[in-house]
Short mmCIF file of N, CA and C in Angstrom, two decimals:
data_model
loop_
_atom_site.label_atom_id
_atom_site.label_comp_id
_atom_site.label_asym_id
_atom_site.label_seq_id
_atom_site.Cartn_x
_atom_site.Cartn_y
_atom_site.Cartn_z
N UNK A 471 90.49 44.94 14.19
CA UNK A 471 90.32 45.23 15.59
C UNK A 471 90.73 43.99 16.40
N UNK A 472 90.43 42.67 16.60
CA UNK A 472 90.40 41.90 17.52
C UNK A 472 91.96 41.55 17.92
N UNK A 473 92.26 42.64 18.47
CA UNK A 473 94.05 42.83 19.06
C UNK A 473 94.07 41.61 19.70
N UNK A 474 93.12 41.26 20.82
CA UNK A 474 93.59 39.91 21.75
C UNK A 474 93.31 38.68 21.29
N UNK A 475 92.61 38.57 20.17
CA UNK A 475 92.33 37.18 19.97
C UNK A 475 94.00 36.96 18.34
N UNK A 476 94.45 37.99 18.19
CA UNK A 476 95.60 38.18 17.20
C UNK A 476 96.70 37.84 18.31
N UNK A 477 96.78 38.21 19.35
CA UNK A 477 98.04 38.19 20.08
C UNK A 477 98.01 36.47 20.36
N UNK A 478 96.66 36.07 21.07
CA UNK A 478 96.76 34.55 21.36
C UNK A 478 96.75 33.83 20.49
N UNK A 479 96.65 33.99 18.98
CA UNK A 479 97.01 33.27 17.91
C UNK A 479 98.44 32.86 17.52
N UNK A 480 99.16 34.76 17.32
CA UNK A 480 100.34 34.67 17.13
C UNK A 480 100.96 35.76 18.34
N UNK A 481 101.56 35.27 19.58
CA UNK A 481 102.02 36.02 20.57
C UNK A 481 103.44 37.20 20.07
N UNK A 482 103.41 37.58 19.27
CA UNK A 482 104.26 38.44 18.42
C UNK A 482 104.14 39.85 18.09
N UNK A 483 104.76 40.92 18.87
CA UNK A 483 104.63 41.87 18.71
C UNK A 483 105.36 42.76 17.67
N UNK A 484 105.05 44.20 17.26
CA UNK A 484 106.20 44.83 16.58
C UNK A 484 105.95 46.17 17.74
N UNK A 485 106.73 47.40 16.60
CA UNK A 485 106.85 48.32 17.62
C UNK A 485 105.67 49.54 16.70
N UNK A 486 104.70 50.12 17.70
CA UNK A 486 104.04 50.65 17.60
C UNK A 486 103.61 52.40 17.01
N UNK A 487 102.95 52.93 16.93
CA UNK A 487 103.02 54.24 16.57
C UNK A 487 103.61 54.81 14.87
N UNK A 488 103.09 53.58 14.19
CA UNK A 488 103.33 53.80 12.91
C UNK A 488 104.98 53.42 12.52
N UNK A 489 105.89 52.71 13.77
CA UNK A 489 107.41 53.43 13.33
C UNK A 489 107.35 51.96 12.32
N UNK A 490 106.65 51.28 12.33
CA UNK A 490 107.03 49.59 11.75
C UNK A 490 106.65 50.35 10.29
N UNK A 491 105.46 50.95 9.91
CA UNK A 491 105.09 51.44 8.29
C UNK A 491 105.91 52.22 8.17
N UNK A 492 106.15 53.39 8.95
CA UNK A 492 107.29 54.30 8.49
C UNK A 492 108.53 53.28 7.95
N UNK A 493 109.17 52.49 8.34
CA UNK A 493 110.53 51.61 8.09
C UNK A 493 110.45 50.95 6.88
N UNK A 494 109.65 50.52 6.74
CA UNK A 494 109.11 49.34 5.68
C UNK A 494 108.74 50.72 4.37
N UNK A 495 108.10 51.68 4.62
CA UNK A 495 107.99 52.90 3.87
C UNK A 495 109.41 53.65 3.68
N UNK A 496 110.16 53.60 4.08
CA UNK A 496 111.23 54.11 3.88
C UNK A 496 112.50 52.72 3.18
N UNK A 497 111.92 51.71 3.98
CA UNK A 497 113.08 50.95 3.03
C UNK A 497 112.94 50.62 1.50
N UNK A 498 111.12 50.95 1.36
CA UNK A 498 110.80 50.56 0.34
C UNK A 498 111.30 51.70 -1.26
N UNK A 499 111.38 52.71 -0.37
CA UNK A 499 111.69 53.95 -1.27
C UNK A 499 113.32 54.11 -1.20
N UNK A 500 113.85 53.46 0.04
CA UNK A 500 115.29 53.23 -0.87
C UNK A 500 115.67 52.28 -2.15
N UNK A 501 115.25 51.25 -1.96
CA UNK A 501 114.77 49.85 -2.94
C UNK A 501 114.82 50.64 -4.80
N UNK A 502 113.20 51.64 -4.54
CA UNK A 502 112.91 51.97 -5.95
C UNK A 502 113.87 52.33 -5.76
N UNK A 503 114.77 52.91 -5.47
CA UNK A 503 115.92 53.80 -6.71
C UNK A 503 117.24 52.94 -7.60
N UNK A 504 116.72 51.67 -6.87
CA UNK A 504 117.35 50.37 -7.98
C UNK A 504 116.89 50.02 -8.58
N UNK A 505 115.76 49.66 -8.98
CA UNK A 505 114.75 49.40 -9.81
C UNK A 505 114.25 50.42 -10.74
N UNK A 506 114.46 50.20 -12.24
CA UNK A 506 113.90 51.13 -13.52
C UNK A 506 112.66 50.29 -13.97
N UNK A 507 112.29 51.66 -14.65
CA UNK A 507 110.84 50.76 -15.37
C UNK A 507 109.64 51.05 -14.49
N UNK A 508 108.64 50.59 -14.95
CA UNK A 508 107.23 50.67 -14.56
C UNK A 508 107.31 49.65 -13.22
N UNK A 509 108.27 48.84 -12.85
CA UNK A 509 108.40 48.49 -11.40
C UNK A 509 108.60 49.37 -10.55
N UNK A 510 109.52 50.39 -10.85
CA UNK A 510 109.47 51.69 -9.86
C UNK A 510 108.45 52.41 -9.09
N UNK A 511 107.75 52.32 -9.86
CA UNK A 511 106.09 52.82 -9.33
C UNK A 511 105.20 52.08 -8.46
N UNK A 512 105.86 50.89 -8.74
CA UNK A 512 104.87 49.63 -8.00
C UNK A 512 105.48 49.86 -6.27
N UNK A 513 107.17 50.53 -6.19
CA UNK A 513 107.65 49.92 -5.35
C UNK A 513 107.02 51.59 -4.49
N UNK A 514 107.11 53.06 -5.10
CA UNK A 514 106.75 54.47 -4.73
C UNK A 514 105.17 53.97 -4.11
N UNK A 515 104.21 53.32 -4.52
CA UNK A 515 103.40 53.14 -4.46
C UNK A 515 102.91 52.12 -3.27
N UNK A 516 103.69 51.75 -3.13
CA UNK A 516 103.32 50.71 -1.35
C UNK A 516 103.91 51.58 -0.50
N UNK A 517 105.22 51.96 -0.57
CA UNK A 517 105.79 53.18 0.19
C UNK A 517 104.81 54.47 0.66
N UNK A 518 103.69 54.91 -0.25
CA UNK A 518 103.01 55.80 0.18
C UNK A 518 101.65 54.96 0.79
N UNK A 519 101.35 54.02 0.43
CA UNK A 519 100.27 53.63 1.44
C UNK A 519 101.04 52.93 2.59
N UNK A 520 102.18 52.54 2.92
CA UNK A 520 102.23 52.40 4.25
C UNK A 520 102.21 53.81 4.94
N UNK A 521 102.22 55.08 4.36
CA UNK A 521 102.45 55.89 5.32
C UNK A 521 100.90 56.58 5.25
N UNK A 522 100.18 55.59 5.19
CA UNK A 522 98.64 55.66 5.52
C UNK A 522 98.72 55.83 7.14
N UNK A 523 98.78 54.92 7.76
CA UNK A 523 98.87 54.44 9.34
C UNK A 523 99.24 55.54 10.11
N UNK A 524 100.63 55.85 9.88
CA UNK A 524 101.14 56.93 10.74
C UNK A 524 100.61 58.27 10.32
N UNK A 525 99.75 58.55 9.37
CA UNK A 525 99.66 59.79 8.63
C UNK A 525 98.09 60.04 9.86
N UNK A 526 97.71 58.77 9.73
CA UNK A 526 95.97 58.88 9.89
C UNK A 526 96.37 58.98 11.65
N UNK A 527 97.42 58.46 12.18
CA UNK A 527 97.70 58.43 13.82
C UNK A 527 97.80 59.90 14.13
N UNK A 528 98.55 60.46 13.06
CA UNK A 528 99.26 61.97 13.47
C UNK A 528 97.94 62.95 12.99
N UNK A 529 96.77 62.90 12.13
CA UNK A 529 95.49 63.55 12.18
C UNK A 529 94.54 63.38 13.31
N UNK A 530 94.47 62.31 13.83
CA UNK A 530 93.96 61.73 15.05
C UNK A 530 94.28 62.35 16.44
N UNK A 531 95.61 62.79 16.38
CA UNK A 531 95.96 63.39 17.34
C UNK A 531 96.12 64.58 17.36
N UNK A 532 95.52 65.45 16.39
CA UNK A 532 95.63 66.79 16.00
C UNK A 532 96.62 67.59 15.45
N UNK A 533 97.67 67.05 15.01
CA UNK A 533 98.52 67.71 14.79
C UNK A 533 99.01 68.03 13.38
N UNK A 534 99.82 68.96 12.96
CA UNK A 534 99.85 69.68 11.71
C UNK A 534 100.53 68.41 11.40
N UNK A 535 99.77 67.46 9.95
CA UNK A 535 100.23 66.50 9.44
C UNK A 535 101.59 66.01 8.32
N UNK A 536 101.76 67.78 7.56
CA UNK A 536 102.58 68.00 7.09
C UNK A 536 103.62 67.90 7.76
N UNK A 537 104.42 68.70 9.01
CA UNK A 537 105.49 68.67 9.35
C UNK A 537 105.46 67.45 10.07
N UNK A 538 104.49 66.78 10.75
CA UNK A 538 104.90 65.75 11.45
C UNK A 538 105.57 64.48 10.56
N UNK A 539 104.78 64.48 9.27
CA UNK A 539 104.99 63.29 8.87
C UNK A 539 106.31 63.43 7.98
N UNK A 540 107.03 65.26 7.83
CA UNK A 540 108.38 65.46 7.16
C UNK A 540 109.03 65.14 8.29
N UNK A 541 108.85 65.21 9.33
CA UNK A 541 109.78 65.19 11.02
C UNK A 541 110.03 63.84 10.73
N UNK A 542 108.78 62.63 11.00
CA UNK A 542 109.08 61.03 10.67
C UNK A 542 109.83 60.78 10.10
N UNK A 543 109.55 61.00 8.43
CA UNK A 543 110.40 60.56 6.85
C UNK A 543 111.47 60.53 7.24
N UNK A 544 111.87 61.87 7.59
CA UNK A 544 113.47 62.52 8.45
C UNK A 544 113.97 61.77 9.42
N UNK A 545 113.62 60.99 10.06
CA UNK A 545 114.23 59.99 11.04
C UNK A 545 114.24 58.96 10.57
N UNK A 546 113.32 58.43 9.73
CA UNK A 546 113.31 57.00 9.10
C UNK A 546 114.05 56.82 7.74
N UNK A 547 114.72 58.04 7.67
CA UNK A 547 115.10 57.90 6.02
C UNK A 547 116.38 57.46 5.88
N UNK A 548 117.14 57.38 6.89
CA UNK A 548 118.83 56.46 6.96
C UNK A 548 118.23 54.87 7.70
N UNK A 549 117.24 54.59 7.49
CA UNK A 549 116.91 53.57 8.63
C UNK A 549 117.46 53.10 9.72
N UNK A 550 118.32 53.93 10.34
CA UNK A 550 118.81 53.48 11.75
C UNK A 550 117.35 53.81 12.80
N UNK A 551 116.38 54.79 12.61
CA UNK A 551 115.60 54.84 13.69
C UNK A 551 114.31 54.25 13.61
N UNK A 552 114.17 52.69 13.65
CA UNK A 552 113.06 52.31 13.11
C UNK A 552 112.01 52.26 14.37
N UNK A 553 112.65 52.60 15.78
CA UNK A 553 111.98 52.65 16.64
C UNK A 553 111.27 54.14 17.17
N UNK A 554 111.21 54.51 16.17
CA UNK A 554 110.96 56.52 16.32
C UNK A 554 109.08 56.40 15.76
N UNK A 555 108.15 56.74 16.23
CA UNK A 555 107.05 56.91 15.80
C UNK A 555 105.78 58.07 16.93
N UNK A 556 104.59 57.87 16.64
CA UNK A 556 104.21 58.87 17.48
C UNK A 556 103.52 57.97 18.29
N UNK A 557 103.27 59.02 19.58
CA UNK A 557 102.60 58.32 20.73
C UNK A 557 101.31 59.03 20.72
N UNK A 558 100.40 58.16 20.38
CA UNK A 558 98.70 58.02 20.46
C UNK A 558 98.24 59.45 21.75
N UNK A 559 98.72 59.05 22.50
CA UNK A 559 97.82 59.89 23.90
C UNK A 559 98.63 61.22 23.91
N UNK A 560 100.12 61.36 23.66
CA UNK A 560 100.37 62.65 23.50
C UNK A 560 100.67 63.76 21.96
N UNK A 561 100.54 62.45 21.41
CA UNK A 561 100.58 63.72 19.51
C UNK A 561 102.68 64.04 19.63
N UNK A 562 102.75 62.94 20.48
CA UNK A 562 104.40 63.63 20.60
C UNK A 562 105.41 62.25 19.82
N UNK A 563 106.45 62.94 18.85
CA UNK A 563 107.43 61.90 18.39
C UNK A 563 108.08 61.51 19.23
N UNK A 564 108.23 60.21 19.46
CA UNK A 564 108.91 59.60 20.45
C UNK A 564 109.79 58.33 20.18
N UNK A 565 110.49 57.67 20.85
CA UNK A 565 111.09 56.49 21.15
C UNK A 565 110.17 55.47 21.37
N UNK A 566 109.33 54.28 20.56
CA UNK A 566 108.08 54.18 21.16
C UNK A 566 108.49 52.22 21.69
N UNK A 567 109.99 52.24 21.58
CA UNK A 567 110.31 51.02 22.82
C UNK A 567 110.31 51.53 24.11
N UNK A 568 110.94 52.76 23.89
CA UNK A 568 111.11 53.70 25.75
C UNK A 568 109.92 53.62 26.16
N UNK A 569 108.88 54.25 25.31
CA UNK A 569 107.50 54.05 25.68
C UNK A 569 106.78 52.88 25.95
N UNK A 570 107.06 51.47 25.38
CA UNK A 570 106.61 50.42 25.37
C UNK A 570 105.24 50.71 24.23
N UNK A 571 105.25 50.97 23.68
CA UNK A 571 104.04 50.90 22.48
C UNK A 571 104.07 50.31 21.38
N UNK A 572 103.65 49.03 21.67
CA UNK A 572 103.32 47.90 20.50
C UNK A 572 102.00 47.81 19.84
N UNK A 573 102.40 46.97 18.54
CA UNK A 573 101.33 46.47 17.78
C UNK A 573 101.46 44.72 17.81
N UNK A 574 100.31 44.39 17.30
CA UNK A 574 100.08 42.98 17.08
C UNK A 574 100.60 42.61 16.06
N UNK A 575 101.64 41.24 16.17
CA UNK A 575 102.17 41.04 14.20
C UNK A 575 101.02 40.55 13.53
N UNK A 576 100.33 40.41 12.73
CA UNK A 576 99.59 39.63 12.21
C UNK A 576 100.12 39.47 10.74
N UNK A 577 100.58 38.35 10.34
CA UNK A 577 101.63 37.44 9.44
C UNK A 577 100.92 37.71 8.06
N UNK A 578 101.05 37.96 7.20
CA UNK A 578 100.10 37.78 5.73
C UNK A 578 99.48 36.16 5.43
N UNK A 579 98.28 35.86 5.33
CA UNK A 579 98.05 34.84 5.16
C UNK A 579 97.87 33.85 6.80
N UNK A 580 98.08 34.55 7.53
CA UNK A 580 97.87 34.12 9.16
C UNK A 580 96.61 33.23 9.41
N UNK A 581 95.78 32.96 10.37
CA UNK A 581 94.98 32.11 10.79
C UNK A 581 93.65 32.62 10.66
N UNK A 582 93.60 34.19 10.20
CA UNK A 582 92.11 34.55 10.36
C UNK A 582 91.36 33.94 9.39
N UNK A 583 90.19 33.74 9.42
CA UNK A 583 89.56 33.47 7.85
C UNK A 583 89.38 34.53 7.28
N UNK A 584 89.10 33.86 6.22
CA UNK A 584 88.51 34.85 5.23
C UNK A 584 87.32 35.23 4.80
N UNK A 585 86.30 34.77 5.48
CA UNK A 585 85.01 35.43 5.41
C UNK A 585 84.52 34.63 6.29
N UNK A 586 83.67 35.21 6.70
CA UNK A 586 82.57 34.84 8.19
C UNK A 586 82.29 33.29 7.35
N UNK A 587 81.79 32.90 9.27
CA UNK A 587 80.94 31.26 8.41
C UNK A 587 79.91 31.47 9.47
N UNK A 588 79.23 30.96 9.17
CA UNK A 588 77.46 30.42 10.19
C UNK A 588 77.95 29.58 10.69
N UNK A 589 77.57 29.32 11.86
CA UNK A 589 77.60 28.25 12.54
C UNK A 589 76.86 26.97 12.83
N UNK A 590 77.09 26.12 12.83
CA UNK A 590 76.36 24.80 12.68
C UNK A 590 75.68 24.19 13.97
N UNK A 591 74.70 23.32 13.91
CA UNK A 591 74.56 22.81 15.10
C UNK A 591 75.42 22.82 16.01
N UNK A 592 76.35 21.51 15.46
CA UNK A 592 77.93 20.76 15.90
C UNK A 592 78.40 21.70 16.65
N UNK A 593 78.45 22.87 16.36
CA UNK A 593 79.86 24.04 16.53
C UNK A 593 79.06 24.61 18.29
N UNK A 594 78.01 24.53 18.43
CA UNK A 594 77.47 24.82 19.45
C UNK A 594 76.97 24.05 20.92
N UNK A 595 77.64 22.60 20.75
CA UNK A 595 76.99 22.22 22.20
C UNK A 595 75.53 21.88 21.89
N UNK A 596 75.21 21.74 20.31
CA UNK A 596 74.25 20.99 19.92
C UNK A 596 72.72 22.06 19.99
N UNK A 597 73.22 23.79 20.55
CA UNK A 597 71.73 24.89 20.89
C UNK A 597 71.64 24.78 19.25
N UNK A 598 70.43 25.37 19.22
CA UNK A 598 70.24 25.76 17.53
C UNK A 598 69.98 27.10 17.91
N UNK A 599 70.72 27.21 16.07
CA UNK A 599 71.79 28.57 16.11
C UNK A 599 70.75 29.59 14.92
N UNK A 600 70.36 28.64 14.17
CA UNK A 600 69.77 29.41 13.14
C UNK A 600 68.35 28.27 13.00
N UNK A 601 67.04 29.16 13.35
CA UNK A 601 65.79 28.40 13.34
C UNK A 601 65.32 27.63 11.88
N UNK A 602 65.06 26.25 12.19
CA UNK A 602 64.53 25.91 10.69
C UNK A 602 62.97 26.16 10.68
#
């Protein structure tokens, strides 16, 4: 969730409405068909969880998930339309630069931590944070 404190970290957007997983899901499933062997599966297998995102956008918005997400595949599958995804408020496939509908990049390995910390005296302007 914390979209604004991701943007003022890394001011870097992509393009929104699932079309960035759809692309990356589709380039990934052009890829396997070079790859033999039990790598093949590894590569079918990220390909279908990126199309987690856009699958769960297009249930969200009510719409029959099957054809929407054959309508997507279908635009993303020559990868020229990596800017094609759905728009949140209308359940409609769209152009989603025309629209302006972005996401936050957040980099693998980026600035967040990795698990909560307590906070220390120090960290507070010296209030106590946790009673001894």
């Amino acid at each position: 969730m914390s979209v604004a404190r991701n943007i003022l970290n890394n001011p870097k957007l992509v393009p929104g409405g699932g079309a960035t997983e759809l692309t990356v899901s589709a380039t990934l499933k052009q890829n396997s068909s070079s790859v033999e062997g039990l790598e093949k599966w590894s590569y079918e297998a990220a390909a279908l969880a990126f199309e987690a995102i856009p699958r769960t956008l297009t249930q969200n918005c009510g719409l029959n998930v099957i054809r929407t997400m054959t309508a997507l595949q279908g635009k993303h599958a020559n990868g020229e339309n990596a800017w094609i995804g759905i728009d949140g408020n209308t359940g409609v496939i769209t152009d989603v630069k025309e629209k302006k509908i972005w996401d936050a990049y957040n980099p693998p390995g980026g600035k967040a931590r990795s698990k909560p910390q307590v906070e220390r005296k120090c960290d507070a302007d010296n209030e106590q944070i946790i009673p001894e």
